[in-house]
Amino acid sequence: MLKFILPLTFLMASFQFSYSQQGGYATVRVFDCNKGVGMGLGYLQAKIIIVYEDGKSEEIGLQPYSEKTETDNLKKVNEVINELKAKGYFLISQSTTGEQGSLVTDYTFLKQL
């Protein structure tokens, strides 16, 4: 029994150590279609907000949503995702909430060391 427990304990400890060597998470929130917020009582500027694992954040402006600006805004979101990848982040989750005219997309990235 001891022969089985010791290797298992070592395996679990090495997994926890390797997991703890990760660099943390970054969250990206994209306000794309922005009809209104809360009961339709206001508008949010189309933008990207990035919060890094160290608590620093940045905002990147997007053009107001229209059929003419949709492609340019999508290119900007793609550019941000590629920049995060180049910095060592790996996309682990994406979700979109909202309704027609008011969409918010969240991306969660894990920093690889």
Coordinates of C-alpha atoms in Angstrom, one line a residue:
M1 CA 0.0 0.0 0.0
L2 CA 2.8 2.4 0.9
K3 CA 4.4 1.8 -2.6
F4 CA 1.2 3.1 -4.1
I5 CA 0.7 6.1 -1.8
L6 CA 4.2 7.6 -2.1
P7 CA 4.2 7.9 -5.9
L8 CA 0.7 9.3 -5.9
T9 CA 1.6 11.9 -3.2
F10 CA 4.7 12.9 -5.3
L11 CA 2.6 13.2 -8.4
M12 CA 0.0 15.4 -6.7
A13 CA 2.7 17.6 -5.2
S14 CA 4.5 18.1 -8.5
F15 CA 1.2 18.9 -10.2
Q16 CA 0.4 21.6 -7.6
F17 CA 3.9 23.0 -8.0
S18 CA 3.6 23.2 -11.8
Y19 CA 0.2 24.7 -11.5
S20 CA 1.4 27.4 -9.1
Q21 CA 4.0 28.4 -11.6
Q22 CA 1.4 29.8 -13.9
G23 CA 1.4 33.6 -14.1
G24 CA -2.2 34.5 -13.3
Y25 CA -5.2 35.6 -15.2
A26 CA -6.2 38.5 -17.5
T27 CA -9.8 39.4 -18.2
V28 CA -10.9 41.2 -21.4
R29 CA -14.4 42.7 -21.6
V30 CA -15.6 44.0 -24.9
F31 CA -18.6 46.4 -25.1
D32 CA -19.5 46.1 -28.8
C33 CA -23.1 46.6 -29.6
N34 CA -24.1 49.1 -26.9
K35 CA -27.7 50.1 -27.1
G36 CA -28.1 50.8 -23.5
V37 CA -27.3 49.8 -20.0
G38 CA -29.5 49.0 -17.1
M39 CA -33.2 49.4 -18.0
G40 CA -32.2 51.3 -21.2
L41 CA -31.4 54.4 -19.3
G42 CA -27.9 55.1 -20.7
Y43 CA -25.3 54.2 -23.2
L44 CA -21.8 52.8 -22.9
Q45 CA -19.1 53.8 -25.3
A46 CA -17.9 50.8 -27.4
K47 CA -14.6 49.8 -25.9
I48 CA -12.3 47.0 -24.8
I49 CA -11.2 46.8 -21.1
I50 CA -8.3 44.7 -20.1
V51 CA -7.4 43.8 -16.5
Y52 CA -4.1 42.1 -16.0
E53 CA -3.1 39.7 -13.3
D54 CA -1.2 42.4 -11.4
G55 CA -4.3 44.6 -11.2
K56 CA -3.2 47.1 -13.9
S57 CA -5.8 47.8 -16.6
E58 CA -6.2 49.6 -19.9
E59 CA -9.1 50.7 -22.1
I60 CA -9.0 50.6 -25.9
G61 CA -11.7 52.6 -27.8
L62 CA -13.8 51.1 -30.5
Q63 CA -15.9 52.8 -33.1
P64 CA -19.6 53.2 -32.4
Y65 CA -21.3 50.0 -33.7
S66 CA -22.8 50.1 -37.2
E67 CA -22.7 47.8 -40.2
K68 CA -19.8 50.0 -41.6
T69 CA -17.7 49.7 -38.4
E70 CA -18.4 46.1 -37.5
T71 CA -15.4 44.7 -39.4
D72 CA -13.0 47.4 -38.1
N73 CA -14.1 46.7 -34.5
L74 CA -13.7 43.0 -35.0
K75 CA -10.2 43.5 -36.4
K76 CA -9.3 45.5 -33.2
V77 CA -10.6 42.8 -30.9
N78 CA -8.6 40.2 -32.9
E79 CA -5.5 42.5 -32.6
V80 CA -5.9 42.6 -28.8
I81 CA -6.2 38.9 -28.6
N82 CA -3.1 38.3 -30.7
E83 CA -1.1 40.9 -28.6
L84 CA -2.1 39.0 -25.4
K85 CA -1.0 35.7 -27.0
A86 CA 2.4 37.3 -27.9
K87 CA 2.7 38.4 -24.2
G88 CA 2.3 34.7 -23.2
Y89 CA -1.4 34.5 -22.5
F90 CA -3.6 31.6 -23.4
L91 CA -7.3 31.9 -24.0
I92 CA -9.2 29.6 -21.6
S93 CA -12.8 31.0 -21.6
Q94 CA -15.1 33.2 -23.6
S95 CA -18.7 34.2 -23.1
T96 CA -21.1 36.7 -24.6
T97 CA -24.2 38.1 -22.8
G98 CA -26.8 40.5 -23.7
E99 CA -29.5 40.9 -26.4
Q100 CA -29.8 42.5 -29.8
G101 CA -28.2 45.9 -29.6
S102 CA -26.4 45.3 -26.3
L103 CA -23.7 42.7 -26.3
V104 CA -20.8 42.2 -23.8
T105 CA -18.2 39.6 -24.4
D106 CA -15.7 38.4 -21.8
Y107 CA -12.5 36.6 -22.5
T108 CA -10.4 35.0 -19.7
F109 CA -6.7 34.4 -20.4
L110 CA -4.1 32.5 -18.4
K111 CA -0.5 33.8 -18.4
Q112 CA 2.0 31.1 -19.3
L113 CA 5.4 31.5 -17.8

